[in-house]
Amino acid sequence: MRLILIGPPGVGKGTQAALLESRLGLKPLSSGVIFRSEIDADTDLGHLANSYIKRGELVPNGVTIEMMAKRIRSEEVRKAGFILDGFPRTIRQAEALDTMLLEMAMPLDKVISIEVDDDVVISRLSGRMGCTKCGEIYHSINKPPKREGYCDKCNSPLFVRSDDQPETIRERLRVFRENTAPVRDHYQALGLLEVVDGSQDPEAVYEAIVDGVGI
Ligand code: ADP
Ligand code: ADP
Ligand code: ZN
């Protein structure tokens, strides 16, 4: 299965990708997660990416496409398929992906657009916390950990992303509207789009995705 999850920051893409992985064995490939691990590992790519991420801007297309292409072309991903989360985020990235998948004879099954109003994503991003070790996603109100500040699954400390601050959030929503909304329309024109109402609770969103994909 080859899926794309598209939607504004904070709509729940990472949360749904994790559910699809644990329940259906699909393999998430998140550009944001990959960038953050490059930043943590102090690599040149991490330094470059961080200079954009901390301002809520997009990392340039060239390096982003190269980074994702390397993974999409890997033997493992060819065999297992993928759920792309956070990529493609621009028309140029979408066209590069389409070309790559065409060359590999690996067509997309569906593109799922998770949609909600801005006020919902702002409140979701404002309480988001993530596990430093396993990546599990929490929320201070919607999904609090059992022990404050620590992961239910692996007991490691939780962290708040430095780009989940009010000013950066506003910029990321603007960037989404300008650059990523056209990607949604691109896949709609190709007949691949399924729209899911992201304002429901995570289980209902999950059901809607599974329904939309037809699995
Ligand atoms: P994205 O990957 O799209 O940026 P996340 O999956 O990280 O979004 O979710 C953003 C925040 O919203 C997290 O704190 C998460 O726990 C919470 N969240 C995700 N889905 C829902 C939902 N359906 N209802 C309420 N809160 C949610
Ligand atoms: P969210 O789902 O909350 O928007 P992500 O973890 O997907 O956050 O992305 C965090 C940041 O990483 C983005 O704001 C952007 O700076 C950068 N980034 C992630 N994916 C891409 C991409 N495909 N193209 C350019 N920049 C990206
Ligand atoms: Zn954990």
Short mmCIF file of N, CA and C and ligand atoms in Angstrom, two decimals, residues 9-10 13 30-33 35-36 52-53 56-59 64 85-89 93 125 128 161 163 172, ligand 2:
data_model
loop_
_atom_site.label_atom_id
_atom_site.label_comp_id
_atom_site.label_asym_id
_atom_site.label_seq_id
_atom_site.Cartn_x
_atom_site.Cartn_y
_atom_site.Cartn_z
N PRO A 9 -0.33 21.51 9.57
CA PRO A 9 0.38 21.11 10.78
C PRO A 9 -0.61 20.93 11.93
N GLY A 10 -0.49 19.84 12.66
CA GLY A 10 -1.31 19.64 13.85
C GLY A 10 -2.64 18.97 13.59
N LYS A 13 -1.73 13.99 11.37
CA LYS A 13 -1.10 13.07 10.40
C LYS A 13 -0.21 12.05 11.10
N SER A 30 8.07 10.02 7.52
CA SER A 30 7.73 11.40 7.85
C SER A 30 8.93 12.31 7.63
N SER A 31 8.78 13.27 6.72
CA SER A 31 9.90 14.18 6.44
C SER A 31 10.27 14.97 7.70
N GLY A 32 9.28 15.39 8.50
CA GLY A 32 9.58 16.13 9.72
C GLY A 32 10.39 15.30 10.71
N VAL A 33 10.00 14.03 10.87
CA VAL A 33 10.73 13.14 11.79
C VAL A 33 12.16 12.95 11.31
N PHE A 35 13.95 15.01 9.37
CA PHE A 35 14.69 16.26 9.60
C PHE A 35 15.10 16.38 11.06
N ARG A 36 14.16 16.08 11.99
CA ARG A 36 14.50 16.24 13.41
C ARG A 36 15.59 15.26 13.84
N TYR A 52 15.61 26.70 8.69
CA TYR A 52 14.28 26.96 8.13
C TYR A 52 13.17 26.56 9.11
N ILE A 53 13.32 25.37 9.70
CA ILE A 53 12.27 24.81 10.56
C ILE A 53 11.97 25.74 11.74
N GLY A 56 9.56 28.24 10.84
CA GLY A 56 8.28 27.78 10.30
C GLY A 56 8.25 27.78 8.78
N GLU A 57 9.43 27.95 8.17
CA GLU A 57 9.50 27.96 6.70
C GLU A 57 9.80 26.56 6.17
N LEU A 58 9.63 26.39 4.87
CA LEU A 58 9.94 25.09 4.28
C LEU A 58 11.43 24.95 4.02
N VAL A 59 11.95 23.76 4.22
CA VAL A 59 13.32 23.44 3.83
C VAL A 59 13.31 23.42 2.29
N THR A 64 15.23 18.42 0.21
CA THR A 64 14.11 17.63 0.74
C THR A 64 13.79 16.47 -0.21
N ASP A 85 4.09 11.16 5.29
CA ASP A 85 3.53 12.16 6.21
C ASP A 85 4.42 13.40 6.14
N GLY A 86 3.90 14.48 5.59
CA GLY A 86 4.67 15.73 5.53
C GLY A 86 5.41 15.92 4.21
N PHE A 87 5.32 14.98 3.32
CA PHE A 87 5.92 15.05 1.99
C PHE A 87 4.96 14.40 1.01
N PRO A 88 4.69 14.97 -0.15
CA PRO A 88 5.18 16.25 -0.67
C PRO A 88 4.40 17.44 -0.10
N ARG A 89 5.11 18.57 0.02
CA ARG A 89 4.52 19.76 0.60
C ARG A 89 4.50 20.92 -0.38
N GLN A 93 7.72 19.22 -5.23
CA GLN A 93 7.96 17.93 -4.56
C GLN A 93 6.98 16.87 -5.08
N LEU A 125 -1.77 22.04 18.27
CA LEU A 125 -0.31 22.26 18.27
C LEU A 125 0.14 22.87 19.58
N ARG A 128 0.83 20.03 22.07
CA ARG A 128 1.51 18.81 21.60
C ARG A 128 2.81 18.53 22.36
N ARG A 161 8.09 20.57 20.87
CA ARG A 161 8.87 21.02 19.71
C ARG A 161 9.05 22.53 19.72
N ASP A 163 9.25 24.46 17.30
CA ASP A 163 8.44 25.18 16.30
C ASP A 163 6.95 25.18 16.66
N ARG A 172 3.52 28.64 9.85
CA ARG A 172 3.40 27.31 9.23
C ARG A 172 2.03 27.15 8.56
P1 ADP B 2 3.79 19.37 11.10
O1 ADP B 2 3.13 18.11 10.66
O2 ADP B 2 3.45 19.74 12.50
O3 ADP B 2 3.62 20.49 10.12
P2 ADP B 2 6.39 18.32 10.36
O4 ADP B 2 7.06 17.54 11.41
O5 ADP B 2 5.78 17.61 9.20
O6 ADP B 2 5.34 19.23 11.11
O7 ADP B 2 7.40 19.38 9.76
C1 ADP B 2 8.14 20.26 10.60
C2 ADP B 2 8.93 21.24 9.74
O8 ADP B 2 9.88 20.53 8.93
C3 ADP B 2 8.11 22.04 8.73
O9 ADP B 2 7.52 23.21 9.32
C4 ADP B 2 9.17 22.40 7.69
O10 ADP B 2 10.01 23.45 8.14
C5 ADP B 2 10.02 21.12 7.65
N1 ADP B 2 9.53 20.17 6.62
C6 ADP B 2 8.93 18.96 6.85
N2 ADP B 2 8.61 18.37 5.70
C7 ADP B 2 8.98 19.22 4.71
C8 ADP B 2 8.88 19.18 3.29
N3 ADP B 2 8.31 18.15 2.65
N4 ADP B 2 9.38 20.24 2.59
C9 ADP B 2 9.95 21.28 3.21
N5 ADP B 2 10.06 21.39 4.54
C10 ADP B 2 9.59 20.38 5.30
#
